[in-house]
CSV table of C-alpha atoms in Angstrom, one decimal:
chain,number,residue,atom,x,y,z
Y,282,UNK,CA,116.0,179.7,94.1
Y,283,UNK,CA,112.1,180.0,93.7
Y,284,UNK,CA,112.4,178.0,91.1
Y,285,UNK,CA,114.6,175.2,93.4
Y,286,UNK,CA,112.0,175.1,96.4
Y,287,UNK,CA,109.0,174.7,93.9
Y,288,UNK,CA,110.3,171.6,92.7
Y,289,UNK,CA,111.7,170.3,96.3
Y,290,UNK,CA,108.4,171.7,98.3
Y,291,UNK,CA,105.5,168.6,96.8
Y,292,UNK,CA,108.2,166.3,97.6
Y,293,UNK,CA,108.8,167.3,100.9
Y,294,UNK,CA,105.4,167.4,101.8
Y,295,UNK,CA,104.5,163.8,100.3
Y,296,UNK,CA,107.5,162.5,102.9
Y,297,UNK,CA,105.8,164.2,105.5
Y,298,UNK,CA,102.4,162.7,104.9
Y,299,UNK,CA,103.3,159.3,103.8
Y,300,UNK,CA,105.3,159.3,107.1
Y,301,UNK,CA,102.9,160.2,109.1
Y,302,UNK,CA,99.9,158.1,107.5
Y,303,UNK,CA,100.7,154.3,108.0
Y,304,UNK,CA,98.1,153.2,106.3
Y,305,UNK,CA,99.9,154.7,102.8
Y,306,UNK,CA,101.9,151.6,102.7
Y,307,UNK,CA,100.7,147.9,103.9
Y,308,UNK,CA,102.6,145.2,106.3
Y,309,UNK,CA,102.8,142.6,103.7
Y,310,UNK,CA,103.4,139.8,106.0
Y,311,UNK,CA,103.2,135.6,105.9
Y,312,UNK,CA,101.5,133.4,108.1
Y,313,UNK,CA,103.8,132.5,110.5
Y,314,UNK,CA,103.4,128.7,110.2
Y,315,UNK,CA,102.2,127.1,106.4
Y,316,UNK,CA,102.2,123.8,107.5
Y,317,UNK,CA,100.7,121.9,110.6
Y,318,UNK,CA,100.3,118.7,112.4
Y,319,UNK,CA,97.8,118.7,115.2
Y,320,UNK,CA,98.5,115.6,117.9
Y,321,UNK,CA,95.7,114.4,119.1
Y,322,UNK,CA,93.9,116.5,122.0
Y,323,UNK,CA,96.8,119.1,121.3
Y,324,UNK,CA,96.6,121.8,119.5
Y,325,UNK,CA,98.9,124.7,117.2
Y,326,UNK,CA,98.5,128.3,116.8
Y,327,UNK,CA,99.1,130.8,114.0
Y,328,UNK,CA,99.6,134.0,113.3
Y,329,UNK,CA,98.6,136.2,110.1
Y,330,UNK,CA,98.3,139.7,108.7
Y,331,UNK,CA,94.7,141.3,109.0
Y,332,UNK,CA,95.7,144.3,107.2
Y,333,UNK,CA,93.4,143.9,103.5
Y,334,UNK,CA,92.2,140.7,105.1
Y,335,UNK,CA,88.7,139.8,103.0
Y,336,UNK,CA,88.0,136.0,103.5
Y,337,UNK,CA,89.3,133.4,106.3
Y,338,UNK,CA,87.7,130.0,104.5
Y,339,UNK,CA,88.3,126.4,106.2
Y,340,UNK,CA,88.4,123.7,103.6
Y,341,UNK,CA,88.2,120.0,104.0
Y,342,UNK,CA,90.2,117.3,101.5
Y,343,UNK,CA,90.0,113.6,100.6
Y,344,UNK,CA,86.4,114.3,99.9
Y,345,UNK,CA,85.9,114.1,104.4
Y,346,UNK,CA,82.6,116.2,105.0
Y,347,UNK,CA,81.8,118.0,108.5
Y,348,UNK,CA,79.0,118.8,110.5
Y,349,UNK,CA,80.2,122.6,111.0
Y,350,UNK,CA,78.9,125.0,113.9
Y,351,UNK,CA,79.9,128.5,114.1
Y,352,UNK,CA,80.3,130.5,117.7
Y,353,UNK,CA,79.7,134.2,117.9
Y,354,UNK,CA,82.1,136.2,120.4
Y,355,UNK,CA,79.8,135.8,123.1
Y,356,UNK,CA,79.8,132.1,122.8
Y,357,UNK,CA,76.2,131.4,121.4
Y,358,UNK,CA,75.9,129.1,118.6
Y,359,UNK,CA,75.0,131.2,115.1
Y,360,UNK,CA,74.7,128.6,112.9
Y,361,UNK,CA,74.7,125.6,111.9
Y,362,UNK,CA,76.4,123.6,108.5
Y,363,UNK,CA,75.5,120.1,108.1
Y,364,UNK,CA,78.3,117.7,105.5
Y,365,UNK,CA,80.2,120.7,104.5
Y,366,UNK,CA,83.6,120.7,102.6
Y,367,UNK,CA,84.3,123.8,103.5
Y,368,UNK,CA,83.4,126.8,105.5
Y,369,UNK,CA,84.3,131.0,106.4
Y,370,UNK,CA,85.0,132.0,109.5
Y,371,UNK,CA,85.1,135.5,108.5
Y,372,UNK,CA,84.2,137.1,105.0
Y,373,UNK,CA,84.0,141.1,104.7
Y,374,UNK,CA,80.9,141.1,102.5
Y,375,UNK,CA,79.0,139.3,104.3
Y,376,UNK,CA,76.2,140.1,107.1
Y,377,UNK,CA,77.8,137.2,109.5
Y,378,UNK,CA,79.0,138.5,112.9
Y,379,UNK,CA,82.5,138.1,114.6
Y,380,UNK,CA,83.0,134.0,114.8
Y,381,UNK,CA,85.6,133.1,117.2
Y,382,UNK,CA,85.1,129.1,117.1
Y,383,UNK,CA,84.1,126.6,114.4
Y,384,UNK,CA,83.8,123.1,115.8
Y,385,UNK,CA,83.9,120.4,112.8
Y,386,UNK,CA,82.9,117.2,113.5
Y,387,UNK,CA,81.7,113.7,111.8
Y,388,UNK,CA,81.6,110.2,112.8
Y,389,UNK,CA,85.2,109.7,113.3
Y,390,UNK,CA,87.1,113.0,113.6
Y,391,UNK,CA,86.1,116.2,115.9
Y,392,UNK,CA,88.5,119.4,115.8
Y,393,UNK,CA,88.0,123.5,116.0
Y,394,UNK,CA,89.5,126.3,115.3
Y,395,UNK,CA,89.2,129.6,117.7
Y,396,UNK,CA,90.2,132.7,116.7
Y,397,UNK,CA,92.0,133.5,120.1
Y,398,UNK,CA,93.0,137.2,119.0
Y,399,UNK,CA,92.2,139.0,116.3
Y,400,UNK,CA,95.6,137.7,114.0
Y,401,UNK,CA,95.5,134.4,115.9
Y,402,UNK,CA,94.1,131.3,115.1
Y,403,UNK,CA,94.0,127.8,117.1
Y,404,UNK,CA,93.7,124.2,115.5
Y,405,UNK,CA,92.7,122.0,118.5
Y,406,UNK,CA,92.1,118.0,118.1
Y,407,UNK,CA,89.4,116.0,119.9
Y,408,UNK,CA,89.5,113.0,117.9
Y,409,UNK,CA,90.5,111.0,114.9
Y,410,UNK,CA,89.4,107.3,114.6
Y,411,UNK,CA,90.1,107.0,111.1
Y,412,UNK,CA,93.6,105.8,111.2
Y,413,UNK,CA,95.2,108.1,109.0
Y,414,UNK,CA,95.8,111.6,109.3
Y,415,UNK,CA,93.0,113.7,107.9
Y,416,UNK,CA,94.0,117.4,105.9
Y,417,UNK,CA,92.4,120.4,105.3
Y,418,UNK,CA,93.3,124.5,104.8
Y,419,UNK,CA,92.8,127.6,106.2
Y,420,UNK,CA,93.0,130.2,103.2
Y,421,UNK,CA,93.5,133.6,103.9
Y,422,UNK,CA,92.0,136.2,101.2
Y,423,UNK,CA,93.7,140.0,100.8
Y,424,UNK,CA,92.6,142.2,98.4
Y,425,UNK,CA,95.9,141.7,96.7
Y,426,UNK,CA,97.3,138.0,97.4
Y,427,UNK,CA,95.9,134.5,99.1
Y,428,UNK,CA,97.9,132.3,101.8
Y,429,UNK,CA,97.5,128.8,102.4
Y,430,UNK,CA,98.3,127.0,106.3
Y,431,UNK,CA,98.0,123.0,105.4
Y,432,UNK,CA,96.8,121.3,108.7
Y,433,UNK,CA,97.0,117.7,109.5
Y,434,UNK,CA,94.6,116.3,112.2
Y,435,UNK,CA,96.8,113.1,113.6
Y,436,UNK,CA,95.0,110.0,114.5
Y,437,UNK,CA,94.3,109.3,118.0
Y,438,UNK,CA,96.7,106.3,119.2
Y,439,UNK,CA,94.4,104.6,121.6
Y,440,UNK,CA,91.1,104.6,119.7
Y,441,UNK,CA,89.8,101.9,117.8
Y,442,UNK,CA,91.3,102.1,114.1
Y,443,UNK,CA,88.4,101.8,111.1
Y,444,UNK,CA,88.6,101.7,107.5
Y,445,UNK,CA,85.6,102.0,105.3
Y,446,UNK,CA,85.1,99.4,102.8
Y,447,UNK,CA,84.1,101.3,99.7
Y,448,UNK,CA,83.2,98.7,97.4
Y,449,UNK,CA,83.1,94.9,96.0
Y,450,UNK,CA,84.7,94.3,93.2
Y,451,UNK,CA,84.3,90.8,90.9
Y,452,UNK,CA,85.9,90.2,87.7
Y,453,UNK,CA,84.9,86.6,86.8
Y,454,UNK,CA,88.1,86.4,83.5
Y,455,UNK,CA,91.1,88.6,85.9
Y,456,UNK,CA,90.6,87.8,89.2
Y,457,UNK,CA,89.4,83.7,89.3
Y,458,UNK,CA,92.8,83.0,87.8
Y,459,UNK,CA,95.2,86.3,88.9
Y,460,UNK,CA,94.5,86.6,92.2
Y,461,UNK,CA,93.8,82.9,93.6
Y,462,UNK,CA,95.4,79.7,93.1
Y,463,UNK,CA,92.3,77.7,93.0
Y,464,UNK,CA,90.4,78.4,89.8
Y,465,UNK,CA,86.6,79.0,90.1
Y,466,UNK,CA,84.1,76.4,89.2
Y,467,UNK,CA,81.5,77.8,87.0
Y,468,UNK,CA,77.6,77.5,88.4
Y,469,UNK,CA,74.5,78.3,87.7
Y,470,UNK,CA,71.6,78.8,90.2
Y,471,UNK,CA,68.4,77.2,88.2
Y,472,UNK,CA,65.0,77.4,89.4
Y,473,UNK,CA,62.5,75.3,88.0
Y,474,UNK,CA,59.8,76.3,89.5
Y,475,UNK,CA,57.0,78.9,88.9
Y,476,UNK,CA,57.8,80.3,92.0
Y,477,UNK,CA,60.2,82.8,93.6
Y,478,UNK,CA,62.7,80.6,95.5
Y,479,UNK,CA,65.5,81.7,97.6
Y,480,UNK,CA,69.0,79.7,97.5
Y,481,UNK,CA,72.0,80.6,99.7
Y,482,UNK,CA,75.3,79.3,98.6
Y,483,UNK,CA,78.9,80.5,99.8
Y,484,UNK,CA,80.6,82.9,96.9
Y,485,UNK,CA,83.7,81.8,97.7
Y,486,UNK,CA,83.6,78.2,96.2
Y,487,UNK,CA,82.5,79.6,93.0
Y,488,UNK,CA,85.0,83.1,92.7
Y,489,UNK,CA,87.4,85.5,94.1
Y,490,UNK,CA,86.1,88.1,95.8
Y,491,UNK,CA,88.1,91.2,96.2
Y,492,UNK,CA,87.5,93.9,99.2
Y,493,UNK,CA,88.9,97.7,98.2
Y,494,UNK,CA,90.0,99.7,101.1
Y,495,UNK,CA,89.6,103.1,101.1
Y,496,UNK,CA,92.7,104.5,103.2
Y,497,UNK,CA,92.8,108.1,101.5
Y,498,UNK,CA,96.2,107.6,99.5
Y,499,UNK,CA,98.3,107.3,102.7
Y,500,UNK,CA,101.4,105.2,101.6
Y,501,UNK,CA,102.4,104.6,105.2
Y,502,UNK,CA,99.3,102.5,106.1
Y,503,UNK,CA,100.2,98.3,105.9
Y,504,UNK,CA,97.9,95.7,106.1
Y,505,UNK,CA,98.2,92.4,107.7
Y,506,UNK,CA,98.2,89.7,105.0
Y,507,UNK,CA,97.9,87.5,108.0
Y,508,UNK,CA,95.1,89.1,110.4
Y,509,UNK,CA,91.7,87.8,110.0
Y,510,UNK,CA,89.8,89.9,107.8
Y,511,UNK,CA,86.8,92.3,108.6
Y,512,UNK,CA,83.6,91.0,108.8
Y,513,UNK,CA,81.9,92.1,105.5
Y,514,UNK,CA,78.7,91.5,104.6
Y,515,UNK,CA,79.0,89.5,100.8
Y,516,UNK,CA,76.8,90.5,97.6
Y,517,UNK,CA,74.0,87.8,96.5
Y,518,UNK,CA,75.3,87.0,92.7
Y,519,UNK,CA,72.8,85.7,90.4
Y,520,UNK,CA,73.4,84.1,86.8
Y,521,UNK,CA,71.7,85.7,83.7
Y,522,UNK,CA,72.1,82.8,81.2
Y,523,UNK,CA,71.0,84.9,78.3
Y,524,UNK,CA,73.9,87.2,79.2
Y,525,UNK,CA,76.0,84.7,80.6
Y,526,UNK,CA,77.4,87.1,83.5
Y,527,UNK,CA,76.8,87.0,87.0
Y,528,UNK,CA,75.5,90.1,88.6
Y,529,UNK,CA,74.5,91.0,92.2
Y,530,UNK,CA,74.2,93.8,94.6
Y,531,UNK,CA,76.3,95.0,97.5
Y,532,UNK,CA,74.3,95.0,101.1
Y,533,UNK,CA,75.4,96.4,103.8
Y,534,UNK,CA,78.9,98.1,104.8
C-alpha cells in the first residue's frame, strides 16, 4: 500500500498545482480576423492573444513609405518616424512606453491604428487618393509562433484619382515600328556654330514615346484608351552622331 501511494502522491500533487497555476499552460489563440479591408473613413477591429506577446510591428508593401507618429497612453506625441516601411507599436525589449495610436501618413494616404484595449487593435481610414487599395501587416511576435492580419486601406471614392508616372521609356528599333503605325523619321539636331544654341522641336514627329504607369500590380485598374492623356512633361533628346543614339533626360513628373 506504501508502496501504491508513493507512486500515486507526485502525481496527485502536480494536478493540484498545474490546476491551480494557469500560467503552467498558455491560451494559444489566433487573431480573430487575418484579413482586412478598411472603407474609407471606416474602420475594423481585432482581437489577439497577449499571453508571450514580444513584438506588435506595422509593415508597409508596394514599396509605400509613411511619415509615422507614435502616441503614448496619455495622448502626447513620443516620437516621430519620417518615410518608414515599417514600424512597432509595442516590443518587450525595448525602453518605449505604452503606444496606443500610430498615425501613418504621406501625400496620398492617412490611416492609424489605436490599441483600444489591451488585445484590441483598430485600423481606421482618413484617406487614400491613390486609386488602388494600398496593403500592409500587423505581425504579432510570441515567444513561440508569429501571426500575420493583412489590411487593405480602400481608396476614397470621391477624391481625385492620381497615378505616378514612374518613368519614360524610348526604344528607337521596338517601339517606332511596334507600337505606332507611322514610322519615325530619323533627325539630327546639328549645330554649327561655336556657340551653345538651344533648339525646341516636338518628340513626337520624330518617335514613339511611351508613358509607364505605376498602378502597384492591381489587375482591376483600366485605362481609357480614349481619355486624353496626362499632362507630362517630355524628355529633351539629343543626337550623339559618334554613337548614333539619341539620349536625353527626364524633367519633371
Amino acid at each position: 500500500m506504501k508502496a501504491l501511494l508513493s507512486r500515486i502522491l507526485p502525481i496527485l500533487i502536480t494536478m493540484i498545482i498545474t490546476g491551480c497555476n494557469n500560467d503552467i499552460f498558455i491560451d494559444d489563440e489566433h487573431p480573430s480576423i487575418t484579413e482586412i479591408e478598411i472603407p474609407d473613413q471606416g474602420n475594423k477591429s481585432i482581437t489577439f492573444q497577449t499571453s508571450q506577446l514580444k513584438s506588435i510591428e506595422i509593415a508597409f508593401y508596394n514599396d509605400a513609405t509613411f511619415d509615422c507618429t507614435l502616441f503614448d497612453h496619455t495622448g502626447d506625441i513620443y516620437n516621430k518616424y519620417d518615410d518608414r516601411n515599417y514600424i512597432y507599436l509595442y516590443e518587450i525589449s525595448s525602453s518605449m512606453p505604452k503606444i496606443t495610436r500610430m498615425l501613418a501618413e504621406n501625400d496620398d494616404v492617412a490611416f492609424e491604428v489605436t490599441r483600444t484595449g489591451e488585445n484590441e487593435l483598430t485600423i481606421s481610414s482618413i484617406m487614400n487618393m491613390t486609386g488602388y487599395d494600398v496593403h500592409g501587416s500587423i505581425m504579432l511576435s510570441y515567444t513561440y509562433k508569429e501571426e500575420f492580419i493583412a489590411f487593405s486601406i480602400l481608396p476614397s471614392p470621391d477624391g481625385p484619382t492620381l497615378y505616378s508616372i514612374k518613368g519614360l521609356s524610348y526604344n528607337k528599333a521596338s517601339l517606332s515600328q511596334g507600337f505606332s503605325d507611322e514610322q519615325s523619321t530619323p533627325f539630327r539636331i546639328i549645330n554649327e556654330t561655336q556657340s551653345a544654341t538651344k533648339q525646341v522641336f516636338n518628340p513626337q514627329q520624330h518617335c514613339t514615346t511611351m508613358v509607364i504607369f505605376n498602378t502597384n500590380g492591381m489587375d482591376r485598374l483600366k485605362l481609357d484608351p480614349d481619355a486624353e492623356m496626362p499632362v507630362v512633361e517630355i524628355p529633351s533628346y539629343i543626337h550623339r552622331d559618334d554613337a548614333e543614339e539619341i539620349a536625353g533626360g527626364f524633367n519633371g513628373r
